[in-house]
Short mmCIF file of C-alpha atoms and ligand atoms in Angstrom, two decimals:
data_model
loop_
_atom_site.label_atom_id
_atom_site.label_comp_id
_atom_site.label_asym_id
_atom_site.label_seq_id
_atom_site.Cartn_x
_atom_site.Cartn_y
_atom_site.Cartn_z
CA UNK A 1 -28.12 -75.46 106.56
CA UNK A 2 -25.51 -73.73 105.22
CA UNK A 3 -25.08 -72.07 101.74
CA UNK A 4 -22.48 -73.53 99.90
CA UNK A 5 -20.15 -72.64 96.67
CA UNK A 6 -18.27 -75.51 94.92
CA UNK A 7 -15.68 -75.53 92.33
CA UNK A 8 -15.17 -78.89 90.67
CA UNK A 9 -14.78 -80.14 87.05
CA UNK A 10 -16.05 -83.55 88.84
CA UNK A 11 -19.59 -84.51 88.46
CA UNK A 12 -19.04 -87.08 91.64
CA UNK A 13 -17.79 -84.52 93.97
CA UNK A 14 -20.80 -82.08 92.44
CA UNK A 15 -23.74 -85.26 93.44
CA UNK A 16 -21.80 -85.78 96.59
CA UNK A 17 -21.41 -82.22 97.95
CA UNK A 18 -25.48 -82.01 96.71
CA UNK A 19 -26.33 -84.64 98.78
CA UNK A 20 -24.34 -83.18 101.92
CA UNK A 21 -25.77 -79.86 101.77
CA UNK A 22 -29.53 -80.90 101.25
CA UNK A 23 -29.49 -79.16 98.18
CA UNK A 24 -28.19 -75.69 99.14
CA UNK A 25 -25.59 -76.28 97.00
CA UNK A 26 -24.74 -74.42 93.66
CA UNK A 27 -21.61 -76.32 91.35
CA UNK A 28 -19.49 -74.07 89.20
CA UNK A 29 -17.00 -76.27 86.60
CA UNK A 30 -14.03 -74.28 86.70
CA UNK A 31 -12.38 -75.85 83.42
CA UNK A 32 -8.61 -74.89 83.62
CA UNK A 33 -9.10 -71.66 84.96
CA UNK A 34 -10.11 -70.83 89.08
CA UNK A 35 -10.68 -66.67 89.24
CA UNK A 36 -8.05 -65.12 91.14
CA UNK A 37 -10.87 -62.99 92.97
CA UNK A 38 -13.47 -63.65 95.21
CA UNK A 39 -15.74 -61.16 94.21
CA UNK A 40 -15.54 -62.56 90.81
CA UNK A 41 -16.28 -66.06 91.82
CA UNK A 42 -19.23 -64.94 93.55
CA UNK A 43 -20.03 -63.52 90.53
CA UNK A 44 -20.16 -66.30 88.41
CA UNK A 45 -22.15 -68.13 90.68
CA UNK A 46 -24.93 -65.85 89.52
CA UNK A 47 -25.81 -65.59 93.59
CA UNK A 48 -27.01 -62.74 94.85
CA UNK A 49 -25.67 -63.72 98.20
CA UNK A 50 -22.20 -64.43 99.67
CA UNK A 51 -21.74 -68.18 100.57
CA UNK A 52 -21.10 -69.78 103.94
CA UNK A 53 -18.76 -72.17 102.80
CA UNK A 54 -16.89 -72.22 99.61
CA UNK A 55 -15.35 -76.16 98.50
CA UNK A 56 -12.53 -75.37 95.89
CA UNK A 57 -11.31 -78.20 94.19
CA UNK A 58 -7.45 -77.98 94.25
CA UNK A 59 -6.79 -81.38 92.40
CA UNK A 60 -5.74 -79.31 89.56
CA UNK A 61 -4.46 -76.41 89.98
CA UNK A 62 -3.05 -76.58 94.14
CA UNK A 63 -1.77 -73.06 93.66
CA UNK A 64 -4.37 -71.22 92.31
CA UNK A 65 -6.92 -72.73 94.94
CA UNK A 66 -4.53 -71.53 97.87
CA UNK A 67 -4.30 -67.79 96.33
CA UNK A 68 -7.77 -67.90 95.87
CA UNK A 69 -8.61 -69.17 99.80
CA UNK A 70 -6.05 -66.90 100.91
CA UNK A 71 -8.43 -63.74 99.24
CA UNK A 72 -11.03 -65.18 101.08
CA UNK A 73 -9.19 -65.03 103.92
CA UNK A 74 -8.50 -61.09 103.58
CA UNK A 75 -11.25 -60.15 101.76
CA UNK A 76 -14.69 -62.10 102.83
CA UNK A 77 -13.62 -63.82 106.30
CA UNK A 78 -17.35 -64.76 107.06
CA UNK A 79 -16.82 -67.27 104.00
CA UNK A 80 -15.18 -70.69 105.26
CA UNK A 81 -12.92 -72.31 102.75
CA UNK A 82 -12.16 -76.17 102.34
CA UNK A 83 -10.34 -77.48 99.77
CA UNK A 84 -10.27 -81.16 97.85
CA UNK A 85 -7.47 -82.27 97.59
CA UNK A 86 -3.71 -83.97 98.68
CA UNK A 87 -4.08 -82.97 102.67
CA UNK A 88 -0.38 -84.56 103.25
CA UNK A 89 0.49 -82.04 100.27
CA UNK A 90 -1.89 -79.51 101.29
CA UNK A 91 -2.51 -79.10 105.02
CA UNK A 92 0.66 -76.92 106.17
CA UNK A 93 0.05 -74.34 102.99
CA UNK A 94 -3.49 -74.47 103.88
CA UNK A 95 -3.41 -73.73 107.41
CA UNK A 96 -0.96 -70.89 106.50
CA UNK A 97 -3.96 -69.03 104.51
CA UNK A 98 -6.77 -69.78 106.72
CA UNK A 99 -8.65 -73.03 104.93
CA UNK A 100 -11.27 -75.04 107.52
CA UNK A 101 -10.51 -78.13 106.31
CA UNK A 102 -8.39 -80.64 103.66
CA UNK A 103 -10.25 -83.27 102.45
CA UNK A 104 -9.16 -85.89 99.60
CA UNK A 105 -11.13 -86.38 96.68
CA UNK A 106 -12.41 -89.98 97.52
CA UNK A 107 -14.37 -88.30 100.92
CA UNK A 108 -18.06 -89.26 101.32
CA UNK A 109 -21.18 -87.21 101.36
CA UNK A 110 -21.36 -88.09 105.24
CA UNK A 111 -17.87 -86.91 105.57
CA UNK A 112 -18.50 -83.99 103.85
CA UNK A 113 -22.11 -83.22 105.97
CA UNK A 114 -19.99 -83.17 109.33
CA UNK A 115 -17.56 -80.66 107.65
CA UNK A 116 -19.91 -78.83 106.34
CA UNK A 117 -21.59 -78.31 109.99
CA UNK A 118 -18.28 -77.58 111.52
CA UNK A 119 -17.54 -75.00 109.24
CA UNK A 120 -20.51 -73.29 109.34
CA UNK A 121 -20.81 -73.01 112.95
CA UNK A 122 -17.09 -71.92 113.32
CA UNK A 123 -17.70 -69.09 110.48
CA UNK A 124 -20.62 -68.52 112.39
CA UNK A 125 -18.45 -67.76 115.57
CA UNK A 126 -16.22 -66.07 113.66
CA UNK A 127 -18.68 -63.23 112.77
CA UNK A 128 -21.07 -63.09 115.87
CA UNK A 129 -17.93 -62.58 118.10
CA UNK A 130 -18.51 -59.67 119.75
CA UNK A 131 -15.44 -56.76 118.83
CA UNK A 132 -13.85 -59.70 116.75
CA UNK A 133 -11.61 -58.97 114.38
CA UNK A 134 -13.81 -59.45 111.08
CA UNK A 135 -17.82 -59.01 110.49
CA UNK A 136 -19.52 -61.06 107.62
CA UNK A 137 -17.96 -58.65 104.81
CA UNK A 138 -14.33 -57.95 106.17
CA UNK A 139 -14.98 -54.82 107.90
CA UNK A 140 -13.19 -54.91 111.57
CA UNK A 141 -16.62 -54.41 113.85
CA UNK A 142 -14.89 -51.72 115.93
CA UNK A 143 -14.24 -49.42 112.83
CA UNK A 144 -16.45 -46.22 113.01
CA UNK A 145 -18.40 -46.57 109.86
CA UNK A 146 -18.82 -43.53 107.50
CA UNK A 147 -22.55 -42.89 106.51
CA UNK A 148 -23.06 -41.18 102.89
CA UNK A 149 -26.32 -40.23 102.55
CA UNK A 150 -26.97 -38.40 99.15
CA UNK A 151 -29.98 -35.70 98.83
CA UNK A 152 -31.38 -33.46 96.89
CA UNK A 153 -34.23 -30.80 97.34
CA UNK A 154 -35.73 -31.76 93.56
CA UNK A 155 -35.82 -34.96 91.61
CA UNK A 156 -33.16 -35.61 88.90
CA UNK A 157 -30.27 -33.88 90.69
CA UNK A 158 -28.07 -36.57 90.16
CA UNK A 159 -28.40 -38.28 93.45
CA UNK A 160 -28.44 -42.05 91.81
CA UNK A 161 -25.69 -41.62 89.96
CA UNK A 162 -23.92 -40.43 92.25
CA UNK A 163 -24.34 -42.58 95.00
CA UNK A 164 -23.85 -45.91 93.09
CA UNK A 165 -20.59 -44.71 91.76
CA UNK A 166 -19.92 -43.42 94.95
CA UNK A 167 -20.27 -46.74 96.23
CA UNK A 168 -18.94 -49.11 93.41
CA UNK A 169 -15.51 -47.31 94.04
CA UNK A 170 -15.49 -47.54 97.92
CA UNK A 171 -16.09 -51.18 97.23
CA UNK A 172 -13.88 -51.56 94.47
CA UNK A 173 -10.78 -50.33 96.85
CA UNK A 174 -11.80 -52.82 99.29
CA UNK A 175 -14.20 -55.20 98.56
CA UNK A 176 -16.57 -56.38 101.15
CA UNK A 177 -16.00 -52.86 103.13
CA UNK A 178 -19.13 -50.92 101.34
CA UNK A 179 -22.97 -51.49 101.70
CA UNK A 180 -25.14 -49.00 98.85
CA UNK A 181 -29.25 -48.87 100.27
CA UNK A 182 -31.48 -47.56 98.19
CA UNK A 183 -34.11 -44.79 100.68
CA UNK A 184 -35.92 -43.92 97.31
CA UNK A 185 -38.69 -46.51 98.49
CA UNK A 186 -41.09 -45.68 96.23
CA UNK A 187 -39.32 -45.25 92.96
CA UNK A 188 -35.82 -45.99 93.70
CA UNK A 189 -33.49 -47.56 90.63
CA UNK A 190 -30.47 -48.34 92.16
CA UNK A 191 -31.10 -51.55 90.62
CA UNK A 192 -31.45 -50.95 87.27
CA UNK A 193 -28.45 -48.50 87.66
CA UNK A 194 -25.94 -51.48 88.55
CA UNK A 195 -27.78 -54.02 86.25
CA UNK A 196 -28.86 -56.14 88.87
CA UNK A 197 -32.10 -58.21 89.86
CA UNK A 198 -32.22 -58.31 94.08
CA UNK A 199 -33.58 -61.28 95.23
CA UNK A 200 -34.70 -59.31 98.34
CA UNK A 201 -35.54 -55.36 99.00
CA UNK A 202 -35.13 -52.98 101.64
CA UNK A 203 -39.14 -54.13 102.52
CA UNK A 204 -37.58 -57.92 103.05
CA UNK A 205 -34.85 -56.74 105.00
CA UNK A 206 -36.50 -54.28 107.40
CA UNK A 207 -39.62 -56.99 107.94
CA UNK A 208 -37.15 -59.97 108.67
CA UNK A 209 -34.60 -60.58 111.70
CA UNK A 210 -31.72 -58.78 109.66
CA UNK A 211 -32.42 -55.67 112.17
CA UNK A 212 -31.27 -57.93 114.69
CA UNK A 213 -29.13 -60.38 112.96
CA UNK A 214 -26.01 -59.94 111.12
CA UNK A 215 -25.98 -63.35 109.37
CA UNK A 216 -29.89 -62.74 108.62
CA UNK A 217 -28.88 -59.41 107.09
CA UNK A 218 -26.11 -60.84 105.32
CA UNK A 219 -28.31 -63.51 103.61
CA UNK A 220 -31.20 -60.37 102.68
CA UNK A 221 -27.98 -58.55 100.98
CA UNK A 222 -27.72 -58.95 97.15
CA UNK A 223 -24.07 -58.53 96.10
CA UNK A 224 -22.94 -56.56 93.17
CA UNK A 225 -19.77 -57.97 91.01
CA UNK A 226 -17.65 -54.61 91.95
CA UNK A 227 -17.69 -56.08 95.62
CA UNK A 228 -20.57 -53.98 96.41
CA UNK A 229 -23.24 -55.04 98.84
CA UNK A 230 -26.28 -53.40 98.40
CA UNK A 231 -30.35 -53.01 99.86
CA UNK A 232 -32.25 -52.66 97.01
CA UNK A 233 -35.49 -50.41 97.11
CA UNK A 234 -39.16 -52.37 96.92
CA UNK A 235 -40.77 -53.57 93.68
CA UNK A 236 -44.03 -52.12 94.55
CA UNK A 237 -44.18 -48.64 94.99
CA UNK A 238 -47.34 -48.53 97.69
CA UNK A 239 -45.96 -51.89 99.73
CA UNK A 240 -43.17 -49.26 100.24
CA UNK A 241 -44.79 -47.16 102.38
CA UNK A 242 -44.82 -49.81 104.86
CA UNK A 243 -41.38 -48.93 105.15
CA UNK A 244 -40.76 -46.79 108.79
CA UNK A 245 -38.28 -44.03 109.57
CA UNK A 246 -37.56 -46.00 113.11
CA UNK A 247 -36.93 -49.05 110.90
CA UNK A 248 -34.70 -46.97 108.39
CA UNK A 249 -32.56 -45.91 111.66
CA UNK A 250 -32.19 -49.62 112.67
CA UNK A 251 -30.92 -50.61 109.72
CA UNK A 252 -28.49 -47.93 109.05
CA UNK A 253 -27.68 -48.59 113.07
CA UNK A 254 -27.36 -52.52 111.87
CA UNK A 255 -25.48 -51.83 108.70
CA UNK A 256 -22.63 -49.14 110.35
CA UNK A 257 -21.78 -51.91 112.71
CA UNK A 258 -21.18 -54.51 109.83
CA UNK A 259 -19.24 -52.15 107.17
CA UNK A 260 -17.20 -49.47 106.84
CA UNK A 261 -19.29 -47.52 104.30
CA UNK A 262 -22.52 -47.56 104.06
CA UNK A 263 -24.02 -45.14 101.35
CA UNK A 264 -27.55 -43.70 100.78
CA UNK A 265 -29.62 -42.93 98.15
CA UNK A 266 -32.43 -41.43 98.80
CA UNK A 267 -35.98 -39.84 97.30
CA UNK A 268 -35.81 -36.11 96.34
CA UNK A 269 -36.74 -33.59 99.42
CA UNK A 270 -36.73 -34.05 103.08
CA UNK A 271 -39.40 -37.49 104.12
CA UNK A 272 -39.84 -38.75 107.12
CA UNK A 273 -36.96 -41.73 106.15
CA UNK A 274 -34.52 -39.15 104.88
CA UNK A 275 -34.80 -36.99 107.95
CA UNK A 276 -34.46 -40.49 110.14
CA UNK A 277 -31.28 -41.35 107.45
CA UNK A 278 -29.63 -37.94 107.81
CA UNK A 279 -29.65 -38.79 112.07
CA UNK A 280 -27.55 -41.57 111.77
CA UNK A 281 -25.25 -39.99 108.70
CA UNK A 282 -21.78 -38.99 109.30
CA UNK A 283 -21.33 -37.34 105.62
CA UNK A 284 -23.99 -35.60 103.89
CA UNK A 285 -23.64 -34.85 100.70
CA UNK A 286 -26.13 -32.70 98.79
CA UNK A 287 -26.43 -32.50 95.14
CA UNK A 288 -28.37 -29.85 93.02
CA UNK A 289 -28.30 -28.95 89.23
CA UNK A 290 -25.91 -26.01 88.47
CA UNK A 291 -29.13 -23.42 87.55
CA UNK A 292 -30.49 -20.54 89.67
CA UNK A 293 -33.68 -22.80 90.93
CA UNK A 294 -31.36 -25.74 91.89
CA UNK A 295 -29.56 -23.79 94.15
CA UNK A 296 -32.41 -21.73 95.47
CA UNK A 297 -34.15 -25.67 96.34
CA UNK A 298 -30.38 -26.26 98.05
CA UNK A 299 -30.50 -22.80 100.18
CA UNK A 300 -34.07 -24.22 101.53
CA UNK A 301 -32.31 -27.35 102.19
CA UNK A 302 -29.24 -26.75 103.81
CA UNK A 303 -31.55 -23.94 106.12
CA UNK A 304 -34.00 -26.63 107.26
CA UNK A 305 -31.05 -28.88 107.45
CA UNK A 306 -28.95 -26.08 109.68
CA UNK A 307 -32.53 -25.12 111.89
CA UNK A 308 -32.69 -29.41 112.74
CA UNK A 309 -29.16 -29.50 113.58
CA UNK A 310 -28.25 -31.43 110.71
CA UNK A 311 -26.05 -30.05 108.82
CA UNK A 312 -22.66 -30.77 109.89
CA UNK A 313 -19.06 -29.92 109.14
CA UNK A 314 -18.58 -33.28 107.05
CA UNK A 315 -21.14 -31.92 104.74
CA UNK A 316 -20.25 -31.98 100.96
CA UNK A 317 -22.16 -29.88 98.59
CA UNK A 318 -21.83 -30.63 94.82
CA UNK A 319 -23.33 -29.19 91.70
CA UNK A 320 -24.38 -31.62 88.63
CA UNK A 321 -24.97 -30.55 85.23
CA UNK A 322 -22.25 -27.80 85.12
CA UNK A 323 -22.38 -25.75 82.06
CA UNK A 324 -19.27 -23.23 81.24
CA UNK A 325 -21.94 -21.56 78.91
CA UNK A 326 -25.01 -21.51 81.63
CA UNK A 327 -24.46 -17.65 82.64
CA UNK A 328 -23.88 -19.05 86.48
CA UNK A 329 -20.88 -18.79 88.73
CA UNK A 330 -19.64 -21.08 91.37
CA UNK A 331 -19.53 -17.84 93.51
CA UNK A 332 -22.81 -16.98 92.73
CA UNK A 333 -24.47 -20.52 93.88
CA UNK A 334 -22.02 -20.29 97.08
CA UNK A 335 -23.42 -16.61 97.69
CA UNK A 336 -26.89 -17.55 96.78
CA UNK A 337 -26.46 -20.72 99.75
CA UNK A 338 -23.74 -19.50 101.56
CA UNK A 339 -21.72 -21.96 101.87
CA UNK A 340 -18.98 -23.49 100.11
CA UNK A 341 -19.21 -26.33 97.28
CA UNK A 342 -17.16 -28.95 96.98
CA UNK A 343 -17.47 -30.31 93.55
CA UNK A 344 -19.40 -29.78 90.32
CA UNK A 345 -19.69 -32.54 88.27
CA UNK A 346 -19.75 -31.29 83.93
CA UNK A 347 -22.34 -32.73 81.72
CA UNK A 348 -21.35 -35.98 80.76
CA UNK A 349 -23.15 -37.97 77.46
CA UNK A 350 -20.83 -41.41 79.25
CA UNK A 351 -23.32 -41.04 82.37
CA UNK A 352 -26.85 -41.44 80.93
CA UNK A 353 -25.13 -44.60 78.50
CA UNK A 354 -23.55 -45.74 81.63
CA UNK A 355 -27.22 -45.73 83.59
CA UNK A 356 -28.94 -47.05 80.21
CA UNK A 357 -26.33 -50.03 80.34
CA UNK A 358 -26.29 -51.17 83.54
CA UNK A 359 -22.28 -50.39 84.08
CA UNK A 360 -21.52 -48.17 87.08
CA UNK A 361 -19.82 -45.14 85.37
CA UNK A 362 -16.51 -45.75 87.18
CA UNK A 363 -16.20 -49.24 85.46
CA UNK A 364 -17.61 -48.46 82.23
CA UNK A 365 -15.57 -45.25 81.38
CA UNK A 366 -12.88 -44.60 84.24
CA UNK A 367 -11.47 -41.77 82.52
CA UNK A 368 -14.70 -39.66 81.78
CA UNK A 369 -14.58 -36.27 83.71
CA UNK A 370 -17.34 -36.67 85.95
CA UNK A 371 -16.14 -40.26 87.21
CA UNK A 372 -12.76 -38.22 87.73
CA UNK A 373 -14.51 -35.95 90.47
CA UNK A 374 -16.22 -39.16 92.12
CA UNK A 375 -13.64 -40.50 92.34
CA UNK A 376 -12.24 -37.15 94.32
CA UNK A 377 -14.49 -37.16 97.20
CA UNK A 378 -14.21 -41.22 97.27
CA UNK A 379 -10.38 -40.15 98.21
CA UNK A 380 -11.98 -37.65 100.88
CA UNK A 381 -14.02 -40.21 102.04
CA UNK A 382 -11.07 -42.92 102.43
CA UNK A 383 -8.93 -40.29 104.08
CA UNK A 384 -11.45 -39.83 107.16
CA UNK A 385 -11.92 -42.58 108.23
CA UNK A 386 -7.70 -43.25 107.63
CA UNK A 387 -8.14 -40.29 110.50
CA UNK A 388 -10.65 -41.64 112.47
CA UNK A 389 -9.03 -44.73 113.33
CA UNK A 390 -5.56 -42.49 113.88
N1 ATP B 401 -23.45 -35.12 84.94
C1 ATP B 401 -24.40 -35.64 84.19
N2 ATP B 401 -24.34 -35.56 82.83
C2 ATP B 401 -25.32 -36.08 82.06
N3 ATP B 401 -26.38 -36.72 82.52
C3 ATP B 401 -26.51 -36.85 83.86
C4 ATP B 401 -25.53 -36.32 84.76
N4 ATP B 401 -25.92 -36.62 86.03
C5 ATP B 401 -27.08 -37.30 85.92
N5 ATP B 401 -27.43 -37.43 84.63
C6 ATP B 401 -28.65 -38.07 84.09
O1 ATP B 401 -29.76 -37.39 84.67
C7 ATP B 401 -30.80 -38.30 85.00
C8 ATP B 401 -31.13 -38.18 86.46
O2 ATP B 401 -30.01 -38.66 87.20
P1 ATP B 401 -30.22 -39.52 88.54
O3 ATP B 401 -31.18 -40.62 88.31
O4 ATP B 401 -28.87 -39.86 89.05
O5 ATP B 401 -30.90 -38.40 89.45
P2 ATP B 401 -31.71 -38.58 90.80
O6 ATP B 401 -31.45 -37.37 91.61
O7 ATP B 401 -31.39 -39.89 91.43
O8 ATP B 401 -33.21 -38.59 90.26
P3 ATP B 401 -34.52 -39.00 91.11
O9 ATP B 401 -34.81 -37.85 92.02
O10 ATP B 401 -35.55 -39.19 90.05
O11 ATP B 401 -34.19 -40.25 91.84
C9 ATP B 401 -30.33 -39.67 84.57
O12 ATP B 401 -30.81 -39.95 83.29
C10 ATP B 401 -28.80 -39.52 84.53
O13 ATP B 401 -28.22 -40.39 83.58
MG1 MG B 402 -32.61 -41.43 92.09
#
């Protein structure tokens, strides 16, 4: 059955729309107010998930239920939209922005069970069509896919940070387009980083059918209120290891045909799933701490990464905890690895409260220097793949 979202201050339609799902149905009273956003409806749903169908009761407010269904429309085409309502009223302005289906307030449960099917299986369509126009989360199928993967040769580089923030602001300039997993298998807090509790992990998703099924992947993704979709690492450390490199490759395979970012964090050094990672990456981007044994770990690492055939053009290289007062040159970490870096990101107090909190840096404090340089190479990052599809 289908997962379904309903807005409705009316405890009938709520029993009825219950009944017609078999339970896999969560109610949301919207009071006077419908969001204007579907990422924020989602939200407040307190799902994890995106839904398959989303009911919006229009009785009240016909406008604001035809913006909002027309953002689904843009934004999350995998989700089918019917609204409750006037259909003499509502049908042309409905059609116009994409909504399944018009049906009045006095409709049964049975009613609403046969809509409910058709929906479903014409969302259903609507994603699995091969080179269609829109995948589950709104990113046109045929779109080359840019794959971030972060690394660093030592722990505590910065690698977390940046790759959430990385990929909060890729998702919050078009939401649905950006999937965050989380390679640190054993330890990884990607989770605690963005505040959220996954339903499933990484171990769920590579173990299941999602390696072979978008809408199974889609239902293993937990979604993060930014827009953000994201593959959370495993609870238990050892179950981890149960995680492969081949599997890692599938997945990233899986996810680069669904979204048009998909960002990596990953586990300090080169394993096994970083090496199978960095084969399916488009962008790597390695971060070290600004000191002289930071970027003597990096020169190891971007000479194993050169010797493997790894290291390509698209590489960014960025130094974290920059100190004017540390007695260390840009120059002198470029000499010492020879090659260029792209960014250095200063020490920030805003980053550790951001991480302590919850709040992805770039929504908690915009304006702070280091979210300033993210935000930088998230241009960068926007601007090649505005080239690849030229
Ligand atoms: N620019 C910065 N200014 C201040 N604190 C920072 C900065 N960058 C990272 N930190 C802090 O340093 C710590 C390590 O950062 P982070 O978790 O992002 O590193 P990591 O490379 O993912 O570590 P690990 O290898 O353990 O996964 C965190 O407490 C984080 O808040
Ligand atoms: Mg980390």
């Amino acid at each position: 059955m289908s997962n379904v979202l309903l807005t409705s201050d009316s405890r009938d339609m709520h029993e009825k729309v219950l009944a017609a799902s078999d339970g896999a149905c969560i109610a949301l009273g919207i009071g006077s107010e419908l969001p204007t956003e579907p990422a924020e409806l989602v939200a407040r749903s307190g799902q994890q998930t995106l839904p398959d169908v989303v009911i919006l009761d229009a009785t009240v407010d016909p406008e604001g239920a035809l913006g909002l269904a027309s953002r689904f429309d843009q934004e999350l085409p995998g989700t089918g939209v019917v609204l409750i309502g006037d259909p003499h009223a509502l049908a042309i302005p409905a059609l116009r922005v994409g909504v399944r289906d018009v049906l009045p307030p006095s409709t049964d449960a049975a009613e609403l069970r046969s809509t409910l099917h058709r929906v479903h299986a014409a969302v259903q369509l609507r994603r699995m069509s091969a080179g269609a126009a829109a995948s589950p989360f709104g990113a046109p199928v045929h779109v080359p896919a840019r794959v971030i993967t972060v690394l660093s040769p030592k722990g505590g580089a910065g690698k977390t940070t940046l790759a959430s923030n990385l990929a909060v602001g890729l998702a919050q300039a078009a939401p649905g387009s950006t999937v965050l997993v989380d390679l640190d298998v054993q330890f990884g807090d990607i989770a605690t980083a963005l505040g959220i509790e996954p339903e499933f992990t990484l171990e769920d998703v590579v173990h299941g059918a999602a390696l072979r099924d978008p809408i199974a992947l889609k239902t293993h993704l937990t979604l993060h209120e930014s827009g953000l979709a994201l593959v959370c690492a495993p609870e238990n450390p050892v179950a981890a290891d149960s995680v492969t490199p081949e599997q890692v490759s599938a997945l990233l395979m899986m996810l680069a045909s669904q979204f048009r970012y998909v960002v990596v964090d990953t586990a300090a050094g080169l394993d096994p799933r970083t090496l199978a990672a960095l084969d399916r990456t488009t962008d790597p981007v390695l971060i070290t701490t600004f000191d002289v044994t930071g970027a003597r770990g990096l020169r190891k690492e971007v000479d194993t990464l050169r010797e493997l055939g790894m290291l390509n053009s698209a590489r960014h290289v960025v130094l974290n905890f920059a100190d004017p007062k540390g007695g260390l040159t840009v120059s002198d970490v470029e000499a010492t690895i020879r090659t260029r870096v792209d960014a250095t990101l200063p020490i920030s107090r805003a980053v550790t409260t951001s991480l302590n909190t919850g709040i992805p840096l770039l929504l908690q404090r915009p304006k702070d220097p280091v979210a300033k340089q993210v935000r930088q190479l998230i241009a960068h990052f926007q601007q090649q793949l505005t080239q690849a599809l030229s």
